[in-house]
mmCIF file of C-alpha atoms in Angstrom:
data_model
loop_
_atom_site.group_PDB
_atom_site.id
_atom_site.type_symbol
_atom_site.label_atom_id
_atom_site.label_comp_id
_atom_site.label_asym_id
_atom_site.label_seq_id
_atom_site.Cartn_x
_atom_site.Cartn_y
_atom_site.Cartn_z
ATOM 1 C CA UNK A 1 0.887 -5.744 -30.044
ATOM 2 C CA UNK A 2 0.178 -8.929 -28.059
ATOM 3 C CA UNK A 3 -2.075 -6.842 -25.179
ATOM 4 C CA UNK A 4 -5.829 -5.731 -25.950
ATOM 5 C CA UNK A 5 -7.235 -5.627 -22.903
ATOM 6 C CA UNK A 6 -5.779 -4.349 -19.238
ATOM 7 C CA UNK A 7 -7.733 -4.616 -16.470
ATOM 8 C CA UNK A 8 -6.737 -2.587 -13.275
ATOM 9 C CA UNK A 9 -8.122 -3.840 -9.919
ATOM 10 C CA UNK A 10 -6.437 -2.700 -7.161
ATOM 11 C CA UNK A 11 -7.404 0.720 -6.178
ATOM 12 C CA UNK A 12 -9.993 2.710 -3.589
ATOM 13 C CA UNK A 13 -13.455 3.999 -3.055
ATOM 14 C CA UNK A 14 -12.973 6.925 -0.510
ATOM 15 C CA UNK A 15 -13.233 10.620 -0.855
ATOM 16 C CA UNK A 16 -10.143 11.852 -0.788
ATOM 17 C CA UNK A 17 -8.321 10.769 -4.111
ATOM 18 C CA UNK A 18 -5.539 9.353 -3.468
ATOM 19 C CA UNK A 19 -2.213 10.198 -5.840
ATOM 20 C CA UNK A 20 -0.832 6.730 -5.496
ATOM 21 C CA UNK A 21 -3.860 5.656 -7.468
ATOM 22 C CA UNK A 22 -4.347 8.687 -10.388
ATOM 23 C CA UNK A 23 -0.354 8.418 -10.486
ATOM 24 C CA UNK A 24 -0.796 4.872 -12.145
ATOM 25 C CA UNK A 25 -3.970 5.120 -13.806
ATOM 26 C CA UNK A 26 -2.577 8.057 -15.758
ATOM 27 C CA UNK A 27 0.752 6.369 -16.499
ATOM 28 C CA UNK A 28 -0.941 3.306 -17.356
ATOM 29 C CA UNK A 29 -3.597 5.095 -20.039
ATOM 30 C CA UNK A 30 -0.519 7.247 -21.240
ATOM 31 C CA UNK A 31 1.431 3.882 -21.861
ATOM 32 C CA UNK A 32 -0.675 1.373 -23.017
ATOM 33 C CA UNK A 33 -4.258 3.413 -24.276
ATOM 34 C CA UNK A 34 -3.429 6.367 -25.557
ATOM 35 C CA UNK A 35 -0.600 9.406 -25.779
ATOM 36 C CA UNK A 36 3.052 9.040 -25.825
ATOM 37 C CA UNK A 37 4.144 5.544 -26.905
ATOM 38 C CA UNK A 38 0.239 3.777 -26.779
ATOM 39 C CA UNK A 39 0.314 0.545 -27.778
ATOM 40 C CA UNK A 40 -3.511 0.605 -28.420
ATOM 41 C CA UNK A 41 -4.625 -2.032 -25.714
ATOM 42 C CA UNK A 42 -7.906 -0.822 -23.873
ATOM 43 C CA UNK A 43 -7.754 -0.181 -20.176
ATOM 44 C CA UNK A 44 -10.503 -1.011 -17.631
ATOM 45 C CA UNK A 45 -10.229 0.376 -14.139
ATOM 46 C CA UNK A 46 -12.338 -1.203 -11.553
ATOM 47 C CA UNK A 47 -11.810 0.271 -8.209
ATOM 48 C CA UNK A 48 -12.541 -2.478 -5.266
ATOM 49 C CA UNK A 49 -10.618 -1.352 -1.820
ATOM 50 C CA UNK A 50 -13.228 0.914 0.448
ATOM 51 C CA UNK A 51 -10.677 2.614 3.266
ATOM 52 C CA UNK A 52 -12.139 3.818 6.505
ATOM 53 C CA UNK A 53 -10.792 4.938 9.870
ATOM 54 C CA UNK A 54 -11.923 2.589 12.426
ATOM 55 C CA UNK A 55 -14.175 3.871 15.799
ATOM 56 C CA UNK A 56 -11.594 4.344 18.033
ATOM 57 C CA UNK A 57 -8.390 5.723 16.367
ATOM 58 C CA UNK A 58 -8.834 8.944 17.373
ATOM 59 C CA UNK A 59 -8.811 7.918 20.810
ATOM 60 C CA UNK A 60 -5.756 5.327 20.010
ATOM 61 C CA UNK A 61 -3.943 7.816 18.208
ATOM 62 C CA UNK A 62 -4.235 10.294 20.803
ATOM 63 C CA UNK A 63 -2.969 8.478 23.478
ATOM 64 C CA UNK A 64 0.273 7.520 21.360
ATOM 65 C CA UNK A 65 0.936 11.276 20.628
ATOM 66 C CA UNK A 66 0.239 11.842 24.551
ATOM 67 C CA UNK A 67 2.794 8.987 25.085
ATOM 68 C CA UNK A 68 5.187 10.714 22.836
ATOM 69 C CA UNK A 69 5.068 13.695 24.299
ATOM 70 C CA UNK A 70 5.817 12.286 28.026
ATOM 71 C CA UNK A 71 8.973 10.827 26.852
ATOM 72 C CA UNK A 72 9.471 14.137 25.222
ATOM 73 C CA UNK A 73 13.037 13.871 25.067
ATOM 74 C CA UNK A 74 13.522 10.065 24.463
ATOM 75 C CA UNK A 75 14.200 8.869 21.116
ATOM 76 C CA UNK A 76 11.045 7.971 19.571
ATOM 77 C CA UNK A 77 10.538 6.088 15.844
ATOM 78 C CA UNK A 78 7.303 6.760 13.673
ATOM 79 C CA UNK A 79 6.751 4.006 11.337
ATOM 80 C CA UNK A 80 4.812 4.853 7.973
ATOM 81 C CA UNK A 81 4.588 1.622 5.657
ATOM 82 C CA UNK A 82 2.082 3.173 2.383
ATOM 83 C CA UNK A 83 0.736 6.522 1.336
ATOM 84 C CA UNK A 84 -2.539 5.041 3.359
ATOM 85 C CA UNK A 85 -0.652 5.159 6.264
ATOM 86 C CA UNK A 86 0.584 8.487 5.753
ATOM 87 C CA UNK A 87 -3.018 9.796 4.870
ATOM 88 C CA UNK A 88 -4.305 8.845 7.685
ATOM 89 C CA UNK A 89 -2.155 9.761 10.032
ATOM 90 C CA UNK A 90 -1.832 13.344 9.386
ATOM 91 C CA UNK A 91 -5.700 12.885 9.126
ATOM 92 C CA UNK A 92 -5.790 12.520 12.671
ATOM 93 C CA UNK A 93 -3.452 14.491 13.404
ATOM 94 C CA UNK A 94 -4.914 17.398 12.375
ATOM 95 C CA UNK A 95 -7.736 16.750 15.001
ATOM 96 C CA UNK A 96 -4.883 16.947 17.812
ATOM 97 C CA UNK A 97 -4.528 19.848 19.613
ATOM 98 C CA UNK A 98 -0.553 20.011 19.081
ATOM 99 C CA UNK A 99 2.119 20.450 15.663
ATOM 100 C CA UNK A 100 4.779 18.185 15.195
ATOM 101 C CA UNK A 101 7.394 19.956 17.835
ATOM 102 C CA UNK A 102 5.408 18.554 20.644
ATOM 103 C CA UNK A 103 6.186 14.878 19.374
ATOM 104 C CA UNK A 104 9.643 15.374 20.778
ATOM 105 C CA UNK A 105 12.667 15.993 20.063
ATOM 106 C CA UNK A 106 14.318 13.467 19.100
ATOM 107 C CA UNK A 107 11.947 11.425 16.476
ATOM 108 C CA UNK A 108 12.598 9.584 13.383
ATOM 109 C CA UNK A 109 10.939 9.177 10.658
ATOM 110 C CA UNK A 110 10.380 5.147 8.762
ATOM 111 C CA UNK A 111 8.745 4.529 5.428
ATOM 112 C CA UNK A 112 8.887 0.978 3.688
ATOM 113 C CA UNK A 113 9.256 2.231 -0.176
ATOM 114 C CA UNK A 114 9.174 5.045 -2.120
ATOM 115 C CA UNK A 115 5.938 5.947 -2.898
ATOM 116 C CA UNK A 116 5.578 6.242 0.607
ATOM 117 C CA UNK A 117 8.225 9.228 1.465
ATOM 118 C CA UNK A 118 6.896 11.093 -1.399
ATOM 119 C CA UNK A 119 3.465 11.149 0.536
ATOM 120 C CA UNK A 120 5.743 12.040 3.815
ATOM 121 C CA UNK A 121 7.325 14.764 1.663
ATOM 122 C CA UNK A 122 4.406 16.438 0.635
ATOM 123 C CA UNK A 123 3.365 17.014 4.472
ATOM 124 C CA UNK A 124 6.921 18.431 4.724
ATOM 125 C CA UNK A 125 8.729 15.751 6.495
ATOM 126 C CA UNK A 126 11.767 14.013 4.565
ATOM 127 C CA UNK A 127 11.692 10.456 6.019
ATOM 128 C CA UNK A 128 14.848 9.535 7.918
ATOM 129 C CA UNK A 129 14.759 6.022 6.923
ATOM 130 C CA UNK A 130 14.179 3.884 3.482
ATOM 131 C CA UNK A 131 15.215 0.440 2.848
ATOM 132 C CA UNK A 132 16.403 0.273 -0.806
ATOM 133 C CA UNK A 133 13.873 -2.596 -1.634
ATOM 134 C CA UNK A 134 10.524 -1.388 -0.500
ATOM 135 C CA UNK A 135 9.452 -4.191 1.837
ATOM 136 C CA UNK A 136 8.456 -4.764 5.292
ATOM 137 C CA UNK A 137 11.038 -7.280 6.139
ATOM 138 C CA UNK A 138 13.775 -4.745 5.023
ATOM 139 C CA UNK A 139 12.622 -1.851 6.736
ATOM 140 C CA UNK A 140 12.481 -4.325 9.743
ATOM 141 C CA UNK A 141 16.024 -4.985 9.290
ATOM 142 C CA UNK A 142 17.023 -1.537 8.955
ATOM 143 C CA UNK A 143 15.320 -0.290 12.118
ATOM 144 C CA UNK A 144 16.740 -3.187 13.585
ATOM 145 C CA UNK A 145 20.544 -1.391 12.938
ATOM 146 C CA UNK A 146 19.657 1.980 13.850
ATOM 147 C CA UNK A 147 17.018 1.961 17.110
ATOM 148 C CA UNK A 148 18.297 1.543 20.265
ATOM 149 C CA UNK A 149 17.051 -0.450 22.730
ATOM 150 C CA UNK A 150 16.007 2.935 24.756
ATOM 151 C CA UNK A 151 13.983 4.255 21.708
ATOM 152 C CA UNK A 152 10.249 3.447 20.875
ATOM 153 C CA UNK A 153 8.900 2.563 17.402
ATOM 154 C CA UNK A 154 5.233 3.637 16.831
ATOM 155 C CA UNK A 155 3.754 1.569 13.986
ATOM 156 C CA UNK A 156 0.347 2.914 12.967
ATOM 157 C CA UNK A 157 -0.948 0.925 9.574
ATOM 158 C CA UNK A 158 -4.821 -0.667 8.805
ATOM 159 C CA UNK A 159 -6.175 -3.848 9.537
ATOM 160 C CA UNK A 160 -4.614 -5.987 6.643
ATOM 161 C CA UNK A 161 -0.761 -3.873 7.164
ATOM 162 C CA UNK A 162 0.895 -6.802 8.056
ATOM 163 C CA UNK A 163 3.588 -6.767 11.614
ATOM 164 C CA UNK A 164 6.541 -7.788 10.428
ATOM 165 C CA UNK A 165 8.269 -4.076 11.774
ATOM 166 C CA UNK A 166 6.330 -5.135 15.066
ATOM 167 C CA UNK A 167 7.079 -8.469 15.533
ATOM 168 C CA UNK A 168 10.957 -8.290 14.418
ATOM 169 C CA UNK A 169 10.952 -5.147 16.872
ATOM 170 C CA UNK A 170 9.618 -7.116 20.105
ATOM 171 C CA UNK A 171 11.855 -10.340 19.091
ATOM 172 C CA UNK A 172 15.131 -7.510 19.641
ATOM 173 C CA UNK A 173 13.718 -6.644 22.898
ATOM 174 C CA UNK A 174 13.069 -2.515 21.325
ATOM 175 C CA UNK A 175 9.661 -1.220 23.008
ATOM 176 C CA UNK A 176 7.175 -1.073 19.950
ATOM 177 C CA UNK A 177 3.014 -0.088 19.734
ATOM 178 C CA UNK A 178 1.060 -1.108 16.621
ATOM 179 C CA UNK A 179 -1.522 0.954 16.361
ATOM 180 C CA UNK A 180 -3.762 -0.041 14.072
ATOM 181 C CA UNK A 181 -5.777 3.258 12.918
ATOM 182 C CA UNK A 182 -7.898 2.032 9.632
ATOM 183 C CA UNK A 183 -9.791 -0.711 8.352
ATOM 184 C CA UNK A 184 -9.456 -1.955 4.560
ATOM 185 C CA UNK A 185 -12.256 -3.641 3.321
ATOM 186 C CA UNK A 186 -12.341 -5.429 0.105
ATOM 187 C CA UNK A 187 -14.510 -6.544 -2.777
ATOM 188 C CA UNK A 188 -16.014 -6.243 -6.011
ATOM 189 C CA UNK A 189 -19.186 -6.443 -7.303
ATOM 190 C CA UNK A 190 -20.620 -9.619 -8.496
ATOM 191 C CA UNK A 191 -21.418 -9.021 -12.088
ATOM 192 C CA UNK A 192 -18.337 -7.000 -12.513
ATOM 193 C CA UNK A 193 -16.019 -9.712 -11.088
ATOM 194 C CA UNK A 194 -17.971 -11.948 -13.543
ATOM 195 C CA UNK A 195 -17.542 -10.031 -16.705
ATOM 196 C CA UNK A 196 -13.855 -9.599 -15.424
ATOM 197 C CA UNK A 197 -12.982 -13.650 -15.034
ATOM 198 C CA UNK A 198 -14.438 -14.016 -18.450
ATOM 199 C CA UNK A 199 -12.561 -11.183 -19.819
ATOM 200 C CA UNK A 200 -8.954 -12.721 -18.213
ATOM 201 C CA UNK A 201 -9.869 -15.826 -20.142
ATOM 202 C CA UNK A 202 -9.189 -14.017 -23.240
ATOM 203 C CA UNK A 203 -5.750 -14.550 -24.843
ATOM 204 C CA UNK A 204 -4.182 -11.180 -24.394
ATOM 205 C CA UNK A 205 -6.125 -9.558 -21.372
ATOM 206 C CA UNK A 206 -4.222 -8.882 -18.161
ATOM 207 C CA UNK A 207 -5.150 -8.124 -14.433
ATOM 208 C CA UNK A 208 -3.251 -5.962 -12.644
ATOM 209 C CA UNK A 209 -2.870 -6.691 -8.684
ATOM 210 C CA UNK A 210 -1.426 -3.584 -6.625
ATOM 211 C CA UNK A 211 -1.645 -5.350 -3.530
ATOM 212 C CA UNK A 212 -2.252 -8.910 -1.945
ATOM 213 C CA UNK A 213 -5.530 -7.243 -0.772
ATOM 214 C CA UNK A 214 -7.082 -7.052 -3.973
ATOM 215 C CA UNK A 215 -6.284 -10.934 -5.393
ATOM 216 C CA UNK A 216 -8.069 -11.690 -1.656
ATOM 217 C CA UNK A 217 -10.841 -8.843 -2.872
ATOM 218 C CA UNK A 218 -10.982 -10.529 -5.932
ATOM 219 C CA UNK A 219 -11.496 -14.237 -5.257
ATOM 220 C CA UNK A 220 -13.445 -13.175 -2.277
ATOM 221 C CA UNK A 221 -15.935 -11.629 -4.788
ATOM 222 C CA UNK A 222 -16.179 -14.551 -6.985
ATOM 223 C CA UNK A 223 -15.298 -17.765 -4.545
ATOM 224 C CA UNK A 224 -12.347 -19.948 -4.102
ATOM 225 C CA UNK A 225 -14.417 -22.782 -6.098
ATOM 226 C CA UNK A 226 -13.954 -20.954 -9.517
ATOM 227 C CA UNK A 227 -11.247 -21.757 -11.868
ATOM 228 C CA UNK A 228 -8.449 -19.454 -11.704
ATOM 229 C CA UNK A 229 -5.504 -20.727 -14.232
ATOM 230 C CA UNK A 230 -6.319 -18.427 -16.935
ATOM 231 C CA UNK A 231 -6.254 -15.010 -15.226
ATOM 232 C CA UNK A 232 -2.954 -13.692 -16.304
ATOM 233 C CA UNK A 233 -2.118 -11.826 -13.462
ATOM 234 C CA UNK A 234 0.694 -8.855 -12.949
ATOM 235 C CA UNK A 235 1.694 -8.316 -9.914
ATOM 236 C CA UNK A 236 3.106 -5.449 -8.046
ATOM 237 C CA UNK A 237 5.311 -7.689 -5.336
ATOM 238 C CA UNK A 238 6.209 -11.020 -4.248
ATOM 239 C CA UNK A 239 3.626 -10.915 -1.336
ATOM 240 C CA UNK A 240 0.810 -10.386 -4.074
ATOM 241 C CA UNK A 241 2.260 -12.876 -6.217
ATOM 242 C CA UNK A 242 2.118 -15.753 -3.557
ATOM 243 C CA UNK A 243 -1.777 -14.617 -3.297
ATOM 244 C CA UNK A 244 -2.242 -15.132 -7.160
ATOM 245 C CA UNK A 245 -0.445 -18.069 -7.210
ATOM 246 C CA UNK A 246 -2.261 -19.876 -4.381
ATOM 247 C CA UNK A 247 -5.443 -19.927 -6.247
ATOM 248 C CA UNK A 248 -3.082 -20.840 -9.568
ATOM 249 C CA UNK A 249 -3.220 -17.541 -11.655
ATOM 250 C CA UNK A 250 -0.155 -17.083 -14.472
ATOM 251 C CA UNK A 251 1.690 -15.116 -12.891
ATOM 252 C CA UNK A 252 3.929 -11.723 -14.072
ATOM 253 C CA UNK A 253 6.092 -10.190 -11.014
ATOM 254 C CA UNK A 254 7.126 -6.632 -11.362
ATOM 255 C CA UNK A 255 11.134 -6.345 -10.446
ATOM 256 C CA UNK A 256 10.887 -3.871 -7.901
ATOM 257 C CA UNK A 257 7.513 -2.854 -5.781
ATOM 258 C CA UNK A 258 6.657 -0.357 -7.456
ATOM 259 C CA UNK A 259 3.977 0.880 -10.165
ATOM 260 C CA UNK A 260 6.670 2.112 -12.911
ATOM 261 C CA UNK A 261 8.330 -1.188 -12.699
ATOM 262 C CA UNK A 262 4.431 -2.937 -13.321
ATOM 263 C CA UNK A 263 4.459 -0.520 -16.089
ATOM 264 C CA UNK A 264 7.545 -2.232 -17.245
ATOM 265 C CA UNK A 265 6.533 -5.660 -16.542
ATOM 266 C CA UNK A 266 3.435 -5.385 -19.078
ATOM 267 C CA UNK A 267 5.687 -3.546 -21.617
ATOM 268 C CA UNK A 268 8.048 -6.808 -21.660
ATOM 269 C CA UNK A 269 5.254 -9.066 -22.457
ATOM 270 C CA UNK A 270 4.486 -7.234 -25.568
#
């Protein structure tokens, strides 16, 4: 076996546990640690995201829903774009004095990927839209093709979500919010980040990235001065991959966004 040591970073200190995280962790320990087909490497899992809703989305996401409900039988788009997004939205929600039949009739339902209609699903909704390659500039495309330019798209996300979906949506002249309804802040502490820069110097130890957040989270902890080119770095997408490569990590890209296909990615190294 070529791989001793994995080292996750990439995941969240909140209270809620979140499924997209013990999903991967337990796939990842079954894989690579221990259980069915363990290839004996040790796993270190170093949680570094902290997730909160900001001050005033309660009041922003009210007055959305309010807007929703004025236009009541206007088409109206909800855009979801990670099991974060999802979270926190019903979150909120559920401080609303309405259920989903008062957001109209006529709305849609947007996720970027996956990972993130199975966190729609479990809140009963089946999302309406998917783009087969789970990322923002596809989704963008495919809402581009199916709203019309009577509809609204709602885009709720967190600080670091990115608006591509809002941007591409303004450029086509289709009436779009961004509502941005958490903050994401990142980090790691010092003499973990430490011990985990000296353990990626090591021949076969790998760091997995789940997002461009955490390489950011990462350096961030440690500073841009510090030398980089031996942290062999798998990455979830090419958005994370540009991160790790701008401060000249090796570099391992997972073929599709998601956390099976990382799984994958480390198997083919072996």
């Amino acid at each position: 076996d070529l791989i001793d040591v994995i080292v996750h970073l990439g995941q969240f200190r909140f209270q809620q546990q979140h499924l997209f995280f013990e999903e991967f962790i337990a796939e990842i320990d079954i894989v690579f640690q221990g259980g069915q087909g363990t290839h004996g490497a040790h796993v270190i899992q170093l949680p570094m995201i902290d997730i909160l809703l900001k001050e005033d989305s309660q009041e922003l996401f009210a007055a959305a829903l309010q807007d929703m409900r004025t236009n009541f039988f206007a088409e109206n788009w909800i855009v979801l774009s990670s099991p974060h997004d999802v979270d926190y939205f019903f979150q909120l929600f559920a401080e609303c004095d309405m259920d989903l039949r008062d957001l109209g009739t006529r709305v849609h339902w947007a996720v970027v990927g996956d990972k993130t209609a199975r966190a729609l699903k479990r809140h009963g909704i089946r999302a309406d839209l998917m783009p087969e390659q789970a990322y923002a500039e596809n989704l963008a495309k495919e809402l581009q093709r199916k709203v019309g330019a009577s509809s609204k798209v709602y885009v709720f996300n967190g600080n670091l979500g990115g608006s591509q979906v809002y941007d591409t949506m303004l450029d086509c002249g289709i009436p779009c919010e961004e509502l941005v309804i958490y903050e994401t802040a990142v980090g790691l502490d010092l003499d973990f980040a430490k011990r985990i820069l000296d353990e990626a110097k090591q021949p076969y130890t790998f760091v997995t990235f789940t997002s461009a957040s955490c390489v950011e989270g990462f350096v961030k902890s440690l500073g841009e001065a510090q030398d980089y080119s031996q942290v062999k770095a798998v990455c979830i997408g090419k958005k994370t991959a540009e991160r790790a490569s701008a401060y000249g990590m090796q570099l391992f890209v997972a073929e599709e966004p998601s956390l099976d296909s990382m799984i994958r990615c480390l198997e083919s190294i072996m």
